[in-house]
PDB file of C-alpha atoms in Angstrom:
ATOM      1  CA  MET A  21       5.713  14.306  -0.006  1.00  0.00           C
ATOM      2  CA  ILE A  22       9.396  14.662   0.825  1.00  0.00           C
ATOM      3  CA  GLY A  23      11.776  12.755  -1.421  1.00  0.00           C
ATOM      4  CA  LEU A  24      11.179  12.100  -5.105  1.00  0.00           C
ATOM      5  CA  GLY A  25      13.039   8.862  -5.594  1.00  0.00           C
ATOM      6  CA  ARG A  26      11.342   5.870  -7.200  1.00  0.00           C
ATOM      7  CA  PHE A  27       8.960   5.262  -4.307  1.00  0.00           C
ATOM      8  CA  GLY A  28       8.232   8.911  -3.569  1.00  0.00           C
ATOM      9  CA  CYS A  29       7.428   9.939  -7.131  1.00  0.00           C
ATOM     10  CA  HIS A  30       5.079   6.993  -7.677  1.00  0.00           C
ATOM     11  CA  LEU A  31       3.285   7.687  -4.414  1.00  0.00           C
ATOM     12  CA  ALA A  32       3.000  11.401  -5.187  1.00  0.00           C
ATOM     13  CA  THR A  33       1.532  10.807  -8.650  1.00  0.00           C
ATOM     14  CA  SER A  34      -0.887   8.198  -7.284  1.00  0.00           C
ATOM     15  CA  LEU A  35      -2.132  10.601  -4.601  1.00  0.00           C
ATOM     16  CA  THR A  36      -2.547  13.326  -7.222  1.00  0.00           C
ATOM     17  CA  GLN A  37      -4.564  11.006  -9.448  1.00  0.00           C
ATOM     18  CA  LEU A  38      -6.800  10.265  -6.480  1.00  0.00           C
ATOM     19  CA  GLY A  39      -7.581  13.971  -6.252  1.00  0.00           C
ATOM     20  CA  HIS A  40      -5.406  14.937  -3.287  1.00  0.00           C
ATOM     21  CA  ASP A  41      -3.425  18.163  -3.022  1.00  0.00           C
ATOM     22  CA  VAL A  42       0.258  17.165  -2.970  1.00  0.00           C
ATOM     23  CA  LEU A  43       3.286  19.324  -2.246  1.00  0.00           C
ATOM     24  CA  ALA A  44       6.418  17.464  -3.385  1.00  0.00           C
ATOM     25  CA  ILE A  45       9.831  18.446  -2.058  1.00  0.00           C
ATOM     26  CA  ASP A  46      13.306  17.209  -2.971  1.00  0.00           C
ATOM     27  CA  ARG A  47      16.772  18.683  -2.554  1.00  0.00           C
ATOM     28  CA  ASN A  48      17.886  17.385  -5.970  1.00  0.00           C
ATOM     29  CA  ALA A  49      17.345  19.996  -8.717  1.00  0.00           C
ATOM     30  CA  ASP A  50      17.231  17.431 -11.528  1.00  0.00           C
ATOM     31  CA  ARG A  51      14.438  15.473  -9.835  1.00  0.00           C
ATOM     32  CA  VAL A  52      12.490  18.650  -9.155  1.00  0.00           C
ATOM     33  CA  GLN A  53      12.746  19.696 -12.787  1.00  0.00           C
ATOM     34  CA  LYS A  54      11.757  16.243 -14.010  1.00  0.00           C
ATOM     35  CA  TRP A  55       8.663  15.868 -11.839  1.00  0.00           C
ATOM     36  CA  SER A  56       7.462  19.465 -12.109  1.00  0.00           C
ATOM     37  CA  GLN A  57       5.819  18.507 -15.408  1.00  0.00           C
ATOM     38  CA  TYR A  58       3.813  15.748 -13.726  1.00  0.00           C
ATOM     39  CA  LEU A  59       2.996  17.281 -10.353  1.00  0.00           C
ATOM     40  CA  ASP A  60       1.405  20.671  -9.670  1.00  0.00           C
ATOM     41  CA  ARG A  61       3.625  21.746  -6.776  1.00  0.00           C
ATOM     42  CA  VAL A  62       7.254  20.663  -6.733  1.00  0.00           C
ATOM     43  CA  VAL A  63       9.891  22.530  -4.712  1.00  0.00           C
ATOM     44  CA  GLN A  64      13.646  22.187  -4.289  1.00  0.00           C
ATOM     45  CA  ALA A  65      14.613  22.530  -0.628  1.00  0.00           C
ATOM     46  CA  ASP A  66      16.566  21.079   2.278  1.00  0.00           C
ATOM     47  CA  THR A  67      13.892  19.542   4.474  1.00  0.00           C
ATOM     48  CA  THR A  68      16.142  18.956   7.492  1.00  0.00           C
ATOM     49  CA  GLU A  69      15.581  22.582   8.582  1.00  0.00           C
ATOM     50  CA  GLU A  70      12.434  23.466  10.508  1.00  0.00           C
ATOM     51  CA  GLY A  71      12.438  27.027   9.161  1.00  0.00           C
ATOM     52  CA  THR A  72      12.423  25.827   5.562  1.00  0.00           C
ATOM     53  CA  LEU A  73       9.529  23.452   6.196  1.00  0.00           C
ATOM     54  CA  ARG A  74       7.558  26.196   7.926  1.00  0.00           C
ATOM     55  CA  GLN A  75       8.106  28.619   5.049  1.00  0.00           C
ATOM     56  CA  LEU A  76       6.876  26.014   2.577  1.00  0.00           C
ATOM     57  CA  GLY A  77       3.643  25.631   4.537  1.00  0.00           C
ATOM     58  CA  VAL A  78       4.218  21.995   5.429  1.00  0.00           C
ATOM     59  CA  THR A  79       2.482  22.514   8.786  1.00  0.00           C
ATOM     60  CA  GLU A  80      -0.781  23.107   6.931  1.00  0.00           C
ATOM     61  CA  PHE A  81      -0.856  19.486   5.784  1.00  0.00           C
ATOM     62  CA  PRO A  82      -2.428  16.833   8.054  1.00  0.00           C
ATOM     63  CA  ARG A  83      -0.051  14.154   6.726  1.00  0.00           C
ATOM     64  CA  VAL A  84       3.519  14.258   5.487  1.00  0.00           C
ATOM     65  CA  VAL A  85       5.351  11.336   3.911  1.00  0.00           C
ATOM     66  CA  VAL A  86       9.131  11.211   4.197  1.00  0.00           C
ATOM     67  CA  ALA A  87      10.212   8.993   1.313  1.00  0.00           C
ATOM     68  CA  ILE A  88      13.949   9.710   1.565  1.00  0.00           C
ATOM     69  CA  GLY A  89      15.878   6.475   1.134  1.00  0.00           C
ATOM     70  CA  ALA A  90      19.397   7.406   0.065  1.00  0.00           C
ATOM     71  CA  SER A  91      20.401   9.349   3.181  1.00  0.00           C
ATOM     72  CA  LEU A  92      19.558   7.981   6.616  1.00  0.00           C
ATOM     73  CA  GLU A  93      20.679  11.252   8.232  1.00  0.00           C
ATOM     74  CA  ALA A  94      18.434  13.399   6.033  1.00  0.00           C
ATOM     75  CA  SER A  95      15.532  11.022   6.623  1.00  0.00           C
ATOM     76  CA  VAL A  96      15.852  11.105  10.399  1.00  0.00           C
ATOM     77  CA  LEU A  97      16.472  14.860  10.648  1.00  0.00           C
ATOM     78  CA  THR A  98      13.468  15.555   8.411  1.00  0.00           C
ATOM     79  CA  VAL A  99      11.177  13.398  10.556  1.00  0.00           C
ATOM     80  CA  LEU A 100      12.517  15.099  13.669  1.00  0.00           C
ATOM     81  CA  ALA A 101      11.883  18.550  12.173  1.00  0.00           C
ATOM     82  CA  LEU A 102       8.330  17.613  11.196  1.00  0.00           C
ATOM     83  CA  THR A 103       7.682  16.287  14.689  1.00  0.00           C
ATOM     84  CA  GLU A 104       9.007  19.483  16.267  1.00  0.00           C
ATOM     85  CA  LEU A 105       6.686  21.489  14.002  1.00  0.00           C
ATOM     86  CA  GLY A 106       3.713  19.486  15.243  1.00  0.00           C
ATOM     87  CA  VAL A 107       2.677  17.798  11.988  1.00  0.00           C
ATOM     88  CA  PRO A 108      -0.239  15.501  13.008  1.00  0.00           C
ATOM     89  CA  GLN A 109       0.845  12.427  11.049  1.00  0.00           C
ATOM     90  CA  VAL A 110       4.320  11.637   9.783  1.00  0.00           C
ATOM     91  CA  TRP A 111       4.768   8.619   7.537  1.00  0.00           C
ATOM     92  CA  ALA A 112       8.357   7.599   6.909  1.00  0.00           C
ATOM     93  CA  ARG A 113      10.063   5.115   4.623  1.00  0.00           C
ATOM     94  CA  ALA A 114      12.647   2.863   6.274  1.00  0.00           C
ATOM     95  CA  THR A 115      15.365   0.893   4.544  1.00  0.00           C
ATOM     96  CA  SER A 116      16.297  -1.330   7.509  1.00  0.00           C
ATOM     97  CA  ASP A 117      15.059  -2.381  10.949  1.00  0.00           C
ATOM     98  CA  LYS A 118      17.575  -0.064  12.595  1.00  0.00           C
ATOM     99  CA  HIS A 119      16.432   2.819  10.427  1.00  0.00           C
ATOM    100  CA  ALA A 120      12.823   2.070  11.370  1.00  0.00           C
ATOM    101  CA  LYS A 121      13.602   2.108  15.111  1.00  0.00           C
ATOM    102  CA  ILE A 122      15.325   5.469  14.807  1.00  0.00           C
ATOM    103  CA  LEU A 123      12.446   6.949  12.812  1.00  0.00           C
ATOM    104  CA  SER A 124       9.943   5.771  15.408  1.00  0.00           C
ATOM    105  CA  SER A 125      12.063   7.121  18.249  1.00  0.00           C
ATOM    106  CA  VAL A 126      12.179  10.626  16.753  1.00  0.00           C
ATOM    107  CA  GLY A 127       8.443  10.799  16.150  1.00  0.00           C
ATOM    108  CA  ALA A 128       7.331   8.951  12.999  1.00  0.00           C
ATOM    109  CA  ASN A 129       3.737   7.764  13.436  1.00  0.00           C
ATOM    110  CA  HIS A 130       3.914   5.178  10.654  1.00  0.00           C
ATOM    111  CA  VAL A 131       7.030   3.443   9.326  1.00  0.00           C
ATOM    112  CA  ILE A 132       6.823   1.627   6.002  1.00  0.00           C
ATOM    113  CA  PHE A 133       9.115  -0.827   4.199  1.00  0.00           C
ATOM    114  CA  PRO A 134       7.979  -0.581   0.543  1.00  0.00           C
ATOM    115  CA  GLU A 135      10.681  -2.847  -0.878  1.00  0.00           C
ATOM    116  CA  ALA A 136      10.195  -5.580   1.728  1.00  0.00           C
ATOM    117  CA  GLU A 137       6.393  -5.426   1.531  1.00  0.00           C
ATOM    118  CA  THR A 138       6.435  -5.615  -2.254  1.00  0.00           C
ATOM    119  CA  GLY A 139       8.901  -8.504  -2.180  1.00  0.00           C
ATOM    120  CA  GLU A 140       6.769 -10.537   0.215  1.00  0.00           C
ATOM    121  CA  ARG A 141       3.624  -9.905  -1.813  1.00  0.00           C
ATOM    122  CA  VAL A 142       5.254 -10.908  -5.100  1.00  0.00           C
ATOM    123  CA  ALA A 143       6.706 -14.031  -3.480  1.00  0.00           C
ATOM    124  CA  HIS A 144       3.222 -15.195  -2.476  1.00  0.00           C
ATOM    125  CA  LEU A 145       1.909 -14.550  -5.988  1.00  0.00           C
ATOM    126  CA  ILE A 146       4.765 -16.449  -7.626  1.00  0.00           C
ATOM    127  CA  VAL A 147       4.348 -19.622  -5.588  1.00  0.00           C
ATOM    128  CA  SER A 148       0.543 -19.739  -5.680  1.00  0.00           C
ATOM    129  CA  ARG A 149      -2.347 -19.244  -8.069  1.00  0.00           C
ATOM    130  CA  MET A 150      -3.546 -16.086  -6.380  1.00  0.00           C
ATOM    131  CA  LEU A 151      -4.194 -13.083  -8.612  1.00  0.00           C
ATOM    132  CA  ASP A 152      -3.494 -10.603  -5.829  1.00  0.00           C
ATOM    133  CA  PHE A 153      -2.568 -10.813  -2.170  1.00  0.00           C
ATOM    134  CA  ILE A 154      -2.497  -8.462   0.829  1.00  0.00           C
ATOM    135  CA  GLU A 155      -1.155  -9.539   4.218  1.00  0.00           C
ATOM    136  CA  PHE A 156      -2.321  -7.637   7.291  1.00  0.00           C
ATOM    137  CA  GLY A 157      -0.105  -9.249   9.913  1.00  0.00           C
ATOM    138  CA  ASP A 158      -1.085 -11.671  12.668  1.00  0.00           C
ATOM    139  CA  ASP A 159      -1.410 -14.327   9.939  1.00  0.00           C
ATOM    140  CA  PHE A 160      -4.421 -12.690   8.273  1.00  0.00           C
ATOM    141  CA  ALA A 161      -4.702 -12.035   4.537  1.00  0.00           C
ATOM    142  CA  ILE A 162      -7.103 -11.098   1.776  1.00  0.00           C
ATOM    143  CA  ALA A 163      -6.599 -12.599  -1.670  1.00  0.00           C
ATOM    144  CA  LYS A 164      -8.129 -12.420  -5.129  1.00  0.00           C
ATOM    145  CA  VAL A 165      -8.438 -15.861  -6.712  1.00  0.00           C
ATOM    146  CA  ARG A 166     -10.104 -17.507  -9.677  1.00  0.00           C
ATOM    147  CA  VAL A 167     -13.108 -19.625  -8.757  1.00  0.00           C
ATOM    148  CA  PRO A 168     -11.982 -23.255  -8.399  1.00  0.00           C
ATOM    149  CA  ASP A 169     -13.266 -25.555 -11.147  1.00  0.00           C
ATOM    150  CA  THR A 170     -14.947 -27.733  -8.530  1.00  0.00           C
ATOM    151  CA  LEU A 171     -17.146 -24.795  -7.461  1.00  0.00           C
ATOM    152  CA  VAL A 172     -18.306 -23.687 -10.914  1.00  0.00           C
ATOM    153  CA  GLY A 173     -22.091 -23.843 -11.155  1.00  0.00           C
ATOM    154  CA  ARG A 174     -22.575 -23.798  -7.398  1.00  0.00           C
ATOM    155  CA  PRO A 175     -23.968 -20.925  -5.291  1.00  0.00           C
ATOM    156  CA  LEU A 176     -21.806 -18.957  -2.885  1.00  0.00           C
ATOM    157  CA  ARG A 177     -23.782 -20.258   0.070  1.00  0.00           C
ATOM    158  CA  GLU A 178     -21.910 -23.541  -0.323  1.00  0.00           C
ATOM    159  CA  LEU A 179     -18.654 -21.699   0.420  1.00  0.00           C
ATOM    160  CA  ALA A 180     -20.055 -19.913   3.459  1.00  0.00           C
ATOM    161  CA  PRO A 181     -19.081 -22.382   6.195  1.00  0.00           C
ATOM    162  CA  VAL A 182     -15.607 -21.276   7.210  1.00  0.00           C
ATOM    163  CA  ASP A 183     -14.753 -24.729   8.532  1.00  0.00           C
ATOM    164  CA  ARG A 184     -15.272 -26.261   5.064  1.00  0.00           C
ATOM    165  CA  TYR A 185     -12.684 -24.325   3.074  1.00  0.00           C
ATOM    166  CA  GLY A 186     -11.082 -22.284   5.814  1.00  0.00           C
ATOM    167  CA  VAL A 187     -11.827 -18.939   4.158  1.00  0.00           C
ATOM    168  CA  MET A 188     -14.632 -16.417   4.079  1.00  0.00           C
ATOM    169  CA  VAL A 189     -15.783 -15.114   0.695  1.00  0.00           C
ATOM    170  CA  VAL A 190     -15.960 -11.312   0.808  1.00  0.00           C
ATOM    171  CA  GLY A 191     -16.863 -10.541  -2.792  1.00  0.00           C
ATOM    172  CA  ALA A 192     -17.320 -12.022  -6.249  1.00  0.00           C
ATOM    173  CA  LYS A 193     -16.914 -10.839  -9.826  1.00  0.00           C
ATOM    174  CA  LEU A 194     -18.685 -12.747 -12.556  1.00  0.00           C
ATOM    175  CA  PRO A 195     -17.473 -12.404 -16.161  1.00  0.00           C
ATOM    176  CA  GLY A 196     -18.582  -9.092 -17.658  1.00  0.00           C
ATOM    177  CA  GLU A 197     -19.789  -7.747 -14.306  1.00  0.00           C
ATOM    178  CA  ARG A 198     -18.326  -5.599 -11.538  1.00  0.00           C
ATOM    179  CA  PHE A 199     -17.196  -6.843  -8.138  1.00  0.00           C
ATOM    180  CA  ARG A 200     -20.033  -7.201  -5.663  1.00  0.00           C
ATOM    181  CA  TYR A 201     -20.324  -8.160  -2.027  1.00  0.00           C
ATOM    182  CA  ALA A 202     -20.797 -11.876  -1.507  1.00  0.00           C
ATOM    183  CA  ASP A 203     -24.406 -12.906  -2.067  1.00  0.00           C
ATOM    184  CA  PRO A 204     -25.262 -16.447  -0.892  1.00  0.00           C
ATOM    185  CA  ALA A 205     -27.511 -16.928  -3.936  1.00  0.00           C
ATOM    186  CA  THR A 206     -24.867 -15.951  -6.509  1.00  0.00           C
ATOM    187  CA  VAL A 207     -24.051 -18.899  -8.764  1.00  0.00           C
ATOM    188  CA  LEU A 208     -20.375 -19.071  -9.689  1.00  0.00           C
ATOM    189  CA  THR A 209     -19.556 -19.385 -13.372  1.00  0.00           C
ATOM    190  CA  ALA A 210     -16.339 -20.271 -15.165  1.00  0.00           C
ATOM    191  CA  GLY A 211     -14.018 -17.265 -15.194  1.00  0.00           C
ATOM    192  CA  SER A 212     -15.430 -15.774 -11.992  1.00  0.00           C
ATOM    193  CA  VAL A 213     -13.058 -14.166  -9.515  1.00  0.00           C
ATOM    194  CA  LEU A 214     -13.464 -14.264  -5.736  1.00  0.00           C
ATOM    195  CA  VAL A 215     -12.092 -12.107  -2.942  1.00  0.00           C
ATOM    196  CA  VAL A 216     -11.502 -14.272   0.124  1.00  0.00           C
ATOM    197  CA  GLU A 217     -10.110 -13.713   3.596  1.00  0.00           C
ATOM    198  CA  GLY A 218      -8.487 -16.025   6.107  1.00  0.00           C
ATOM    199  CA  SER A 219      -5.068 -17.058   7.326  1.00  0.00           C
ATOM    200  CA  ILE A 220      -2.202 -16.995   4.833  1.00  0.00           C
ATOM    201  CA  ALA A 221      -2.142 -20.780   4.651  1.00  0.00           C
ATOM    202  CA  GLN A 222      -5.914 -20.964   4.188  1.00  0.00           C
ATOM    203  CA  VAL A 223      -6.098 -18.530   1.282  1.00  0.00           C
ATOM    204  CA  GLN A 224      -3.137 -20.265  -0.356  1.00  0.00           C
ATOM    205  CA  ARG A 225      -4.815 -23.664  -0.068  1.00  0.00           C
ATOM    206  CA  PHE A 226      -8.066 -22.278  -1.431  1.00  0.00           C
ATOM    207  CA  ALA A 227      -6.250 -20.740  -4.412  1.00  0.00           C
ATOM    208  CA  MET A 228      -4.656 -24.110  -5.164  1.00  0.00           C
ATOM    209  CA  LEU A 229      -8.117 -25.653  -5.620  1.00  0.00           C
ATOM    210  CA  SER A 230      -8.325 -23.895  -8.995  1.00  0.00           C
TER     211      SER A 230
END
């Protein structure tokens, strides 16, 4: 993990909690000192230099995330250095379309827009009754929604025909139970939560049935 700004530090701590070995690097001494108490391996260094990255053992990692957002130059030079070192997968944070194009051109395998993606997701949640929402592009989405009142007391098999509601039920969570894969015989009760997939418009319409 290179860059311990807001996005980088949250990603680094999340990966650590998931049990992954994370090496966090930032050129800012204050950030390094702050996050050294939360992360096992935090180093202060200039990541635009190939030699520095090699000495830190970055080449031993199968994936490196460049989360630098404040300096476009440092972001691009770091991705370029990682590419030259032969790091298998380089994920890089972009702050604009132009930034993203440059990152891709110098070797980034995956370019992410955390602010834009979060904004779009929150927008969908605000204007609908969905509990959670993930868009996968090409007008496909998965959403978590409360079971519509009109479907309470009915089995999941009645939701199965895609042409009826326009969505496919992937999973269901009944009150007091864990999520399970959709079972046609499961009878929906008040307070149940469904995970459905379909087009963005379809999952929004289904959520509005609640």
